[in-house]
PDB file of C-alpha atoms in Angstrom:
ATOM      1  CA  UNK X   1     -39.357 -87.752 -12.243  1.00  0.00           C
ATOM      2  CA  UNK X   2     -39.539 -83.898 -10.079  1.00  0.00           C
ATOM      3  CA  UNK X   3     -36.710 -85.059  -8.318  1.00  0.00           C
ATOM      4  CA  UNK X   4     -34.614 -85.973 -11.128  1.00  0.00           C
ATOM      5  CA  UNK X   5     -35.863 -82.416 -12.821  1.00  0.00           C
ATOM      6  CA  UNK X   6     -34.650 -80.712  -9.552  1.00  0.00           C
ATOM      7  CA  UNK X   7     -31.290 -82.704  -9.649  1.00  0.00           C
ATOM      8  CA  UNK X   8     -30.636 -81.623 -12.995  1.00  0.00           C
ATOM      9  CA  UNK X   9     -31.484 -77.970 -12.588  1.00  0.00           C
ATOM     10  CA  UNK X  10     -29.240 -77.694  -9.562  1.00  0.00           C
ATOM     11  CA  UNK X  11     -26.611 -78.966 -12.272  1.00  0.00           C
ATOM     12  CA  UNK X  12     -26.859 -76.330 -14.557  1.00  0.00           C
ATOM     13  CA  UNK X  13     -27.760 -72.803 -12.340  1.00  0.00           C
ATOM     14  CA  UNK X  14     -24.521 -70.953 -12.174  1.00  0.00           C
ATOM     15  CA  UNK X  15     -24.541 -67.898 -10.105  1.00  0.00           C
ATOM     16  CA  UNK X  16     -21.696 -65.131 -10.004  1.00  0.00           C
ATOM     17  CA  UNK X  17     -21.299 -62.213  -7.476  1.00  0.00           C
ATOM     18  CA  UNK X  18     -19.805 -59.067  -7.820  1.00  0.00           C
ATOM     19  CA  UNK X  19     -16.719 -60.013  -6.106  1.00  0.00           C
ATOM     20  CA  UNK X  20     -16.445 -62.698  -8.562  1.00  0.00           C
ATOM     21  CA  UNK X  21     -17.283 -60.433 -12.028  1.00  0.00           C
ATOM     22  CA  UNK X  22     -14.600 -58.196 -11.024  1.00  0.00           C
ATOM     23  CA  UNK X  23     -12.031 -60.786 -10.309  1.00  0.00           C
ATOM     24  CA  UNK X  24     -12.603 -62.310 -13.677  1.00  0.00           C
ATOM     25  CA  UNK X  25     -13.008 -58.694 -15.273  1.00  0.00           C
ATOM     26  CA  UNK X  26      -9.129 -57.588 -13.873  1.00  0.00           C
ATOM     27  CA  UNK X  27      -7.618 -61.336 -14.540  1.00  0.00           C
ATOM     28  CA  UNK X  28      -8.503 -60.873 -18.457  1.00  0.00           C
ATOM     29  CA  UNK X  29      -7.251 -57.166 -18.292  1.00  0.00           C
ATOM     30  CA  UNK X  30      -4.234 -58.264 -16.526  1.00  0.00           C
ATOM     31  CA  UNK X  31      -3.831 -61.552 -19.187  1.00  0.00           C
ATOM     32  CA  UNK X  32      -4.111 -58.800 -22.230  1.00  0.00           C
ATOM     33  CA  UNK X  33      -1.452 -56.535 -20.408  1.00  0.00           C
ATOM     34  CA  UNK X  34       0.497 -58.754 -20.367  1.00  0.00           C
ATOM     35  CA  UNK X  35       0.381 -60.257 -23.715  1.00  0.00           C
ATOM     36  CA  UNK X  36       0.426 -56.543 -25.220  1.00  0.00           C
ATOM     37  CA  UNK X  37       3.665 -55.900 -23.586  1.00  0.00           C
ATOM     38  CA  UNK X  38       5.218 -59.151 -24.716  1.00  0.00           C
ATOM     39  CA  UNK X  39       4.221 -58.413 -28.142  1.00  0.00           C
ATOM     40  CA  UNK X  40       6.084 -55.094 -28.116  1.00  0.00           C
ATOM     41  CA  UNK X  41       9.475 -55.986 -26.307  1.00  0.00           C
ATOM     42  CA  UNK X  42       9.035 -58.823 -29.029  1.00  0.00           C
ATOM     43  CA  UNK X  43       8.381 -56.790 -31.664  1.00  0.00           C
ATOM     44  CA  UNK X  44      11.567 -54.012 -30.589  1.00  0.00           C
ATOM     45  CA  UNK X  45      13.997 -56.980 -30.267  1.00  0.00           C
ATOM     46  CA  UNK X  46      13.124 -58.174 -33.896  1.00  0.00           C
ATOM     47  CA  UNK X  47      13.343 -54.677 -35.012  1.00  0.00           C
ATOM     48  CA  UNK X  48      16.746 -53.968 -33.252  1.00  0.00           C
ATOM     49  CA  UNK X  49      17.988 -57.002 -34.776  1.00  0.00           C
ATOM     50  CA  UNK X  50      16.978 -56.585 -38.500  1.00  0.00           C
ATOM     51  CA  UNK X  51      18.312 -52.953 -37.882  1.00  0.00           C
ATOM     52  CA  UNK X  52      21.906 -54.902 -37.139  1.00  0.00           C
ATOM     53  CA  UNK X  53      21.678 -56.988 -39.874  1.00  0.00           C
ATOM     54  CA  UNK X  54      21.304 -53.853 -42.334  1.00  0.00           C
ATOM     55  CA  UNK X  55      23.802 -52.148 -40.641  1.00  0.00           C
ATOM     56  CA  UNK X  56      26.953 -54.007 -40.439  1.00  0.00           C
ATOM     57  CA  UNK X  57      26.944 -53.875 -36.981  1.00  0.00           C
ATOM     58  CA  UNK X  58      27.528 -50.264 -36.201  1.00  0.00           C
ATOM     59  CA  UNK X  59      24.639 -50.639 -33.773  1.00  0.00           C
ATOM     60  CA  UNK X  60      22.901 -54.119 -32.379  1.00  0.00           C
ATOM     61  CA  UNK X  61      23.824 -56.148 -29.689  1.00  0.00           C
ATOM     62  CA  UNK X  62      26.305 -58.760 -28.772  1.00  0.00           C
ATOM     63  CA  UNK X  63      23.510 -61.557 -29.606  1.00  0.00           C
ATOM     64  CA  UNK X  64      22.980 -60.203 -33.283  1.00  0.00           C
ATOM     65  CA  UNK X  65      26.787 -60.216 -33.496  1.00  0.00           C
ATOM     66  CA  UNK X  66      27.613 -63.848 -32.447  1.00  0.00           C
ATOM     67  CA  UNK X  67      24.459 -65.261 -35.107  1.00  0.00           C
ATOM     68  CA  UNK X  68      26.465 -63.301 -38.006  1.00  0.00           C
ATOM     69  CA  UNK X  69      29.738 -64.622 -37.194  1.00  0.00           C
ATOM     70  CA  UNK X  70      28.420 -67.722 -36.832  1.00  0.00           C
ATOM     71  CA  UNK X  71      26.810 -67.203 -40.335  1.00  0.00           C
ATOM     72  CA  UNK X  72      30.158 -66.365 -41.720  1.00  0.00           C
ATOM     73  CA  UNK X  73      32.568 -68.848 -39.824  1.00  0.00           C
ATOM     74  CA  UNK X  74      30.882 -71.713 -37.247  1.00  0.00           C
ATOM     75  CA  UNK X  75      32.070 -71.412 -34.228  1.00  0.00           C
ATOM     76  CA  UNK X  76      33.026 -75.122 -32.981  1.00  0.00           C
ATOM     77  CA  UNK X  77      35.749 -77.048 -31.337  1.00  0.00           C
ATOM     78  CA  UNK X  78      37.353 -77.941 -34.375  1.00  0.00           C
ATOM     79  CA  UNK X  79      37.819 -74.972 -35.822  1.00  0.00           C
ATOM     80  CA  UNK X  80      39.610 -74.082 -32.788  1.00  0.00           C
ATOM     81  CA  UNK X  81      41.898 -77.059 -33.148  1.00  0.00           C
ATOM     82  CA  UNK X  82      42.928 -76.876 -36.465  1.00  0.00           C
ATOM     83  CA  UNK X  83      44.226 -73.306 -35.748  1.00  0.00           C
ATOM     84  CA  UNK X  84      41.864 -71.608 -37.847  1.00  0.00           C
ATOM     85  CA  UNK X  85      40.880 -67.520 -37.584  1.00  0.00           C
ATOM     86  CA  UNK X  86      40.583 -67.144 -33.900  1.00  0.00           C
ATOM     87  CA  UNK X  87      36.674 -66.660 -33.133  1.00  0.00           C
ATOM     88  CA  UNK X  88      36.728 -65.650 -29.660  1.00  0.00           C
ATOM     89  CA  UNK X  89      38.821 -62.985 -31.691  1.00  0.00           C
ATOM     90  CA  UNK X  90      36.175 -61.718 -34.163  1.00  0.00           C
ATOM     91  CA  UNK X  91      33.456 -62.019 -30.995  1.00  0.00           C
ATOM     92  CA  UNK X  92      35.744 -59.953 -29.079  1.00  0.00           C
ATOM     93  CA  UNK X  93      36.526 -57.030 -31.759  1.00  0.00           C
ATOM     94  CA  UNK X  94      32.608 -57.020 -32.906  1.00  0.00           C
ATOM     95  CA  UNK X  95      31.669 -56.233 -28.946  1.00  0.00           C
ATOM     96  CA  UNK X  96      34.341 -53.436 -28.910  1.00  0.00           C
ATOM     97  CA  UNK X  97      32.891 -52.067 -32.056  1.00  0.00           C
ATOM     98  CA  UNK X  98      29.425 -52.431 -30.964  1.00  0.00           C
ATOM     99  CA  UNK X  99      30.688 -50.668 -27.524  1.00  0.00           C
ATOM    100  CA  UNK X 100      32.147 -48.124 -29.548  1.00  0.00           C
ATOM    101  CA  UNK X 101      29.384 -47.321 -31.412  1.00  0.00           C
ATOM    102  CA  UNK X 102      26.921 -47.151 -28.416  1.00  0.00           C
ATOM    103  CA  UNK X 103      29.791 -44.836 -26.573  1.00  0.00           C
ATOM    104  CA  UNK X 104      29.360 -42.672 -29.588  1.00  0.00           C
ATOM    105  CA  UNK X 105      26.034 -42.555 -29.911  1.00  0.00           C
ATOM    106  CA  UNK X 106      25.448 -41.632 -26.425  1.00  0.00           C
ATOM    107  CA  UNK X 107      27.531 -39.267 -26.021  1.00  0.00           C
ATOM    108  CA  UNK X 108      26.230 -37.048 -28.897  1.00  0.00           C
ATOM    109  CA  UNK X 109      22.952 -36.822 -26.699  1.00  0.00           C
ATOM    110  CA  UNK X 110      25.066 -36.021 -23.557  1.00  0.00           C
ATOM    111  CA  UNK X 111      27.011 -33.454 -25.324  1.00  0.00           C
ATOM    112  CA  UNK X 112      23.396 -31.694 -26.670  1.00  0.00           C
ATOM    113  CA  UNK X 113      22.402 -31.772 -22.872  1.00  0.00           C
ATOM    114  CA  UNK X 114      25.722 -30.092 -22.120  1.00  0.00           C
ATOM    115  CA  UNK X 115      24.799 -27.228 -24.535  1.00  0.00           C
ATOM    116  CA  UNK X 116      20.927 -27.168 -23.694  1.00  0.00           C
ATOM    117  CA  UNK X 117      22.039 -27.058 -19.946  1.00  0.00           C
ATOM    118  CA  UNK X 118      24.414 -23.650 -20.895  1.00  0.00           C
ATOM    119  CA  UNK X 119      21.690 -22.514 -22.815  1.00  0.00           C
ATOM    120  CA  UNK X 120      19.319 -22.481 -20.442  1.00  0.00           C
ATOM    121  CA  UNK X 121      21.837 -21.127 -17.499  1.00  0.00           C
ATOM    122  CA  UNK X 122      22.443 -18.632 -20.284  1.00  0.00           C
ATOM    123  CA  UNK X 123      18.543 -17.687 -20.641  1.00  0.00           C
ATOM    124  CA  UNK X 124      18.463 -17.810 -17.113  1.00  0.00           C
ATOM    125  CA  UNK X 125      20.981 -15.524 -16.293  1.00  0.00           C
ATOM    126  CA  UNK X 126      19.776 -12.803 -18.893  1.00  0.00           C
ATOM    127  CA  UNK X 127      16.235 -13.275 -17.594  1.00  0.00           C
ATOM    128  CA  UNK X 128      17.766 -11.928 -14.631  1.00  0.00           C
ATOM    129  CA  UNK X 129      19.592  -9.297 -15.704  1.00  0.00           C
ATOM    130  CA  UNK X 130      16.733  -8.275 -17.254  1.00  0.00           C
ATOM    131  CA  UNK X 131      14.931  -8.330 -14.395  1.00  0.00           C
ATOM    132  CA  UNK X 132      17.444  -6.612 -12.179  1.00  0.00           C
ATOM    133  CA  UNK X 133      17.653  -3.808 -14.643  1.00  0.00           C
ATOM    134  CA  UNK X 134      14.076  -3.600 -14.628  1.00  0.00           C
ATOM    135  CA  UNK X 135      13.770  -3.211 -10.832  1.00  0.00           C
ATOM    136  CA  UNK X 136      16.564  -0.604 -10.478  1.00  0.00           C
ATOM    137  CA  UNK X 137      14.621   1.330 -13.158  1.00  0.00           C
ATOM    138  CA  UNK X 138      11.321   1.426 -11.098  1.00  0.00           C
ATOM    139  CA  UNK X 139      13.541   2.251  -7.823  1.00  0.00           C
ATOM    140  CA  UNK X 140      15.510   5.122 -10.135  1.00  0.00           C
ATOM    141  CA  UNK X 141      11.866   6.009 -11.178  1.00  0.00           C
ATOM    142  CA  UNK X 142      10.410   6.069  -7.587  1.00  0.00           C
ATOM    143  CA  UNK X 143      13.041   7.838  -6.092  1.00  0.00           C
ATOM    144  CA  UNK X 144      12.611  10.986  -8.761  1.00  0.00           C
ATOM    145  CA  UNK X 145       9.139  10.312  -7.682  1.00  0.00           C
ATOM    146  CA  UNK X 146       9.479  10.823  -4.148  1.00  0.00           C
ATOM    147  CA  UNK X 147      11.919  13.721  -4.867  1.00  0.00           C
ATOM    148  CA  UNK X 148       9.419  15.823  -7.159  1.00  0.00           C
ATOM    149  CA  UNK X 149       6.538  15.136  -4.693  1.00  0.00           C
ATOM    150  CA  UNK X 150       9.221  16.676  -1.760  1.00  0.00           C
ATOM    151  CA  UNK X 151      10.118  19.724  -3.608  1.00  0.00           C
ATOM    152  CA  UNK X 152       6.518  20.343  -4.447  1.00  0.00           C
ATOM    153  CA  UNK X 153       5.545  19.667  -0.906  1.00  0.00           C
ATOM    154  CA  UNK X 154       8.464  22.080   0.188  1.00  0.00           C
ATOM    155  CA  UNK X 155       7.373  25.054  -2.629  1.00  0.00           C
ATOM    156  CA  UNK X 156       4.148  24.801  -0.998  1.00  0.00           C
ATOM    157  CA  UNK X 157       5.291  25.260   2.273  1.00  0.00           C
ATOM    158  CA  UNK X 158       7.018  28.185   1.517  1.00  0.00           C
ATOM    159  CA  UNK X 159       4.236  29.673  -0.336  1.00  0.00           C
ATOM    160  CA  UNK X 160       1.990  28.562   2.560  1.00  0.00           C
ATOM    161  CA  UNK X 161       4.119  30.314   4.926  1.00  0.00           C
ATOM    162  CA  UNK X 162       4.930  33.839   2.826  1.00  0.00           C
ATOM    163  CA  UNK X 163       0.964  34.099   2.435  1.00  0.00           C
ATOM    164  CA  UNK X 164       0.729  33.875   6.429  1.00  0.00           C
ATOM    165  CA  UNK X 165       3.401  36.122   6.834  1.00  0.00           C
ATOM    166  CA  UNK X 166       2.181  38.941   4.548  1.00  0.00           C
ATOM    167  CA  UNK X 167      -1.292  38.080   6.725  1.00  0.00           C
ATOM    168  CA  UNK X 168       0.276  38.746   9.169  1.00  0.00           C
ATOM    169  CA  UNK X 169       1.470  42.141   8.392  1.00  0.00           C
ATOM    170  CA  UNK X 170      -1.176  43.517   7.037  1.00  0.00           C
ATOM    171  CA  UNK X 171      -3.242  42.911  10.338  1.00  0.00           C
ATOM    172  CA  UNK X 172      -0.227  44.076  12.457  1.00  0.00           C
ATOM    173  CA  UNK X 173      -0.448  47.150   9.925  1.00  0.00           C
ATOM    174  CA  UNK X 174      -4.277  47.365  10.373  1.00  0.00           C
ATOM    175  CA  UNK X 175      -4.346  47.431  14.007  1.00  0.00           C
ATOM    176  CA  UNK X 176      -1.598  49.755  14.089  1.00  0.00           C
ATOM    177  CA  UNK X 177      -3.274  52.144  11.543  1.00  0.00           C
ATOM    178  CA  UNK X 178      -6.569  51.614  13.991  1.00  0.00           C
ATOM    179  CA  UNK X 179      -4.614  52.534  16.895  1.00  0.00           C
ATOM    180  CA  UNK X 180      -3.118  55.538  15.529  1.00  0.00           C
ATOM    181  CA  UNK X 181      -7.348  56.572  14.488  1.00  0.00           C
ATOM    182  CA  UNK X 182      -8.188  56.002  17.497  1.00  0.00           C
ATOM    183  CA  UNK X 183      -5.874  57.671  19.212  1.00  0.00           C
ATOM    184  CA  UNK X 184      -6.017  60.751  16.830  1.00  0.00           C
ATOM    185  CA  UNK X 185      -9.657  60.759  17.479  1.00  0.00           C
ATOM    186  CA  UNK X 186      -9.314  60.877  21.180  1.00  0.00           C
ATOM    187  CA  UNK X 187      -6.694  63.366  20.788  1.00  0.00           C
ATOM    188  CA  UNK X 188      -9.157  65.441  18.832  1.00  0.00           C
ATOM    189  CA  UNK X 189     -11.916  65.180  21.611  1.00  0.00           C
ATOM    190  CA  UNK X 190      -9.808  66.172  24.034  1.00  0.00           C
ATOM    191  CA  UNK X 191      -8.746  69.240  22.848  1.00  0.00           C
ATOM    192  CA  UNK X 192     -12.516  70.008  22.005  1.00  0.00           C
ATOM    193  CA  UNK X 193     -13.662  69.211  25.074  1.00  0.00           C
ATOM    194  CA  UNK X 194     -10.525  71.289  26.828  1.00  0.00           C
ATOM    195  CA  UNK X 195     -12.418  74.457  24.727  1.00  0.00           C
ATOM    196  CA  UNK X 196     -15.469  73.656  26.372  1.00  0.00           C
ATOM    197  CA  UNK X 197     -14.755  73.107  29.401  1.00  0.00           C
ATOM    198  CA  UNK X 198     -12.800  72.151  32.215  1.00  0.00           C
ATOM    199  CA  UNK X 199     -15.023  69.728  34.259  1.00  0.00           C
ATOM    200  CA  UNK X 200     -16.754  66.374  33.123  1.00  0.00           C
ATOM    201  CA  UNK X 201     -18.476  63.103  34.217  1.00  0.00           C
ATOM    202  CA  UNK X 202     -16.421  59.728  34.955  1.00  0.00           C
ATOM    203  CA  UNK X 203     -19.152  57.362  34.716  1.00  0.00           C
ATOM    204  CA  UNK X 204     -17.276  54.473  34.785  1.00  0.00           C
ATOM    205  CA  UNK X 205     -14.042  52.745  34.688  1.00  0.00           C
ATOM    206  CA  UNK X 206     -12.444  49.195  33.135  1.00  0.00           C
ATOM    207  CA  UNK X 207      -9.280  47.544  32.524  1.00  0.00           C
ATOM    208  CA  UNK X 208     -10.750  45.820  29.579  1.00  0.00           C
ATOM    209  CA  UNK X 209     -11.227  47.922  26.056  1.00  0.00           C
ATOM    210  CA  UNK X 210     -13.910  45.721  25.333  1.00  0.00           C
ATOM    211  CA  UNK X 211     -16.163  46.340  28.782  1.00  0.00           C
ATOM    212  CA  UNK X 212     -16.157  49.923  28.013  1.00  0.00           C
ATOM    213  CA  UNK X 213     -17.398  49.739  24.343  1.00  0.00           C
ATOM    214  CA  UNK X 214     -20.087  47.720  25.521  1.00  0.00           C
ATOM    215  CA  UNK X 215     -20.741  50.676  28.174  1.00  0.00           C
ATOM    216  CA  UNK X 216     -20.977  53.024  25.774  1.00  0.00           C
ATOM    217  CA  UNK X 217     -23.739  51.210  23.708  1.00  0.00           C
ATOM    218  CA  UNK X 218     -25.618  50.657  26.420  1.00  0.00           C
ATOM    219  CA  UNK X 219     -25.260  54.210  27.378  1.00  0.00           C
ATOM    220  CA  UNK X 220     -26.129  55.686  24.097  1.00  0.00           C
ATOM    221  CA  UNK X 221     -29.385  53.277  23.699  1.00  0.00           C
ATOM    222  CA  UNK X 222     -30.390  55.290  26.805  1.00  0.00           C
ATOM    223  CA  UNK X 223     -29.901  59.159  24.839  1.00  0.00           C
ATOM    224  CA  UNK X 224     -26.067  59.885  25.977  1.00  0.00           C
ATOM    225  CA  UNK X 225     -23.071  60.798  24.161  1.00  0.00           C
ATOM    226  CA  UNK X 226     -20.450  59.100  26.182  1.00  0.00           C
ATOM    227  CA  UNK X 227     -16.751  58.727  25.140  1.00  0.00           C
ATOM    228  CA  UNK X 228     -13.535  56.967  25.939  1.00  0.00           C
ATOM    229  CA  UNK X 229     -10.165  58.027  27.687  1.00  0.00           C
ATOM    230  CA  UNK X 230      -7.357  55.913  27.877  1.00  0.00           C
ATOM    231  CA  UNK X 231      -5.319  56.468  30.902  1.00  0.00           C
ATOM    232  CA  UNK X 232      -1.913  54.940  32.352  1.00  0.00           C
ATOM    233  CA  UNK X 233      -2.190  54.028  36.107  1.00  0.00           C
ATOM    234  CA  UNK X 234       1.167  53.756  37.318  1.00  0.00           C
ATOM    235  CA  UNK X 235       1.154  50.065  38.871  1.00  0.00           C
ATOM    236  CA  UNK X 236      -1.658  48.759  37.493  1.00  0.00           C
ATOM    237  CA  UNK X 237      -1.844  49.109  33.510  1.00  0.00           C
ATOM    238  CA  UNK X 238      -3.909  50.511  31.203  1.00  0.00           C
ATOM    239  CA  UNK X 239      -7.636  52.235  31.942  1.00  0.00           C
ATOM    240  CA  UNK X 240     -10.155  53.079  30.398  1.00  0.00           C
ATOM    241  CA  UNK X 241     -12.460  55.796  31.693  1.00  0.00           C
ATOM    242  CA  UNK X 242     -15.917  56.244  30.516  1.00  0.00           C
ATOM    243  CA  UNK X 243     -17.003  59.759  30.374  1.00  0.00           C
ATOM    244  CA  UNK X 244     -20.078  62.392  29.917  1.00  0.00           C
ATOM    245  CA  UNK X 245     -19.790  66.081  28.953  1.00  0.00           C
ATOM    246  CA  UNK X 246     -17.959  69.215  29.707  1.00  0.00           C
ATOM    247  CA  UNK X 247     -18.731  71.854  32.056  1.00  0.00           C
ATOM    248  CA  UNK X 248     -17.092  75.383  32.305  1.00  0.00           C
ATOM    249  CA  UNK X 249     -17.716  74.965  36.112  1.00  0.00           C
ATOM    250  CA  UNK X 250     -18.156  73.010  38.724  1.00  0.00           C
ATOM    251  CA  UNK X 251     -21.470  73.820  39.543  1.00  0.00           C
ATOM    252  CA  UNK X 252     -22.593  73.040  36.063  1.00  0.00           C
ATOM    253  CA  UNK X 253     -20.867  69.485  36.573  1.00  0.00           C
ATOM    254  CA  UNK X 254     -22.931  68.991  39.829  1.00  0.00           C
ATOM    255  CA  UNK X 255     -26.086  69.478  38.200  1.00  0.00           C
ATOM    256  CA  UNK X 256     -25.448  67.495  35.248  1.00  0.00           C
ATOM    257  CA  UNK X 257     -24.357  64.391  37.980  1.00  0.00           C
ATOM    258  CA  UNK X 258     -27.831  65.025  39.730  1.00  0.00           C
ATOM    259  CA  UNK X 259     -29.887  65.105  36.447  1.00  0.00           C
ATOM    260  CA  UNK X 260     -27.689  61.784  35.175  1.00  0.00           C
ATOM    261  CA  UNK X 261     -28.700  59.643  38.259  1.00  0.00           C
ATOM    262  CA  UNK X 262     -32.287  60.480  38.642  1.00  0.00           C
ATOM    263  CA  UNK X 263     -32.576  58.835  34.863  1.00  0.00           C
ATOM    264  CA  UNK X 264     -29.979  56.234  34.654  1.00  0.00           C
ATOM    265  CA  UNK X 265     -29.890  55.142  38.224  1.00  0.00           C
ATOM    266  CA  UNK X 266     -26.060  55.271  37.919  1.00  0.00           C
ATOM    267  CA  UNK X 267     -23.544  57.099  40.299  1.00  0.00           C
ATOM    268  CA  UNK X 268     -21.291  59.981  38.072  1.00  0.00           C
ATOM    269  CA  UNK X 269     -18.548  61.875  39.520  1.00  0.00           C
ATOM    270  CA  UNK X 270     -17.470  65.176  38.700  1.00  0.00           C
ATOM    271  CA  UNK X 271     -13.564  65.001  37.717  1.00  0.00           C
ATOM    272  CA  UNK X 272     -11.088  67.977  35.477  1.00  0.00           C
ATOM    273  CA  UNK X 273     -10.228  67.035  32.318  1.00  0.00           C
TER     274      UNK X 273
END
């Protein structure tokens, strides 16, 4: 009894793995799609034949034309022997009419397609012209802006050059005035010293005006009142001589020289003014 149960269980147990399930599902989907496609094709065929029957053969297929001819005049060998109307000629005429209708129907879309192509080409030409015009306007605007910027830069440069020229002229004029005032002061001092005496003490001589001025500051801080005399030495250039005092006699100048050297510890020379 137990063995019979096991045999019965082996007979009724069915096991399916994943690959078998997928194969069954895929086969079922293929069958459903095939049935659907066949139904669509058959439906379109029936609908086309129905339209051909209602339209009197303006648009249809040769099989529908043959069906209509068979309904009107049966095609048989006997009718051909009797010399009746030529079935072949009627079929050829029907087929020619259908071909003409199909050609006319196909020509209209072609014409519409040509018109659409021409319209698209015209649109592209218009867009291309608009783009070229926009590019030309942008380039002209950029050139105008560049020219304006260049003109402004030239104006700024000219104004800067004019300001620099004015500044240089003012500086030169100030230097000339200062030099004239200095020469006038030196001439005045020389004239005053000449009126007071004949001799003076020369403390040092420099080729740079700045060095002479520095030495003057040092002597003035020691309580003296020196002055500078500019003299042109032939073959050597301009020298700035630092001198001190104005004395009527040589003895007075020598006495002043000794007193200066003792206090400042610098050598002085007695010379004529």
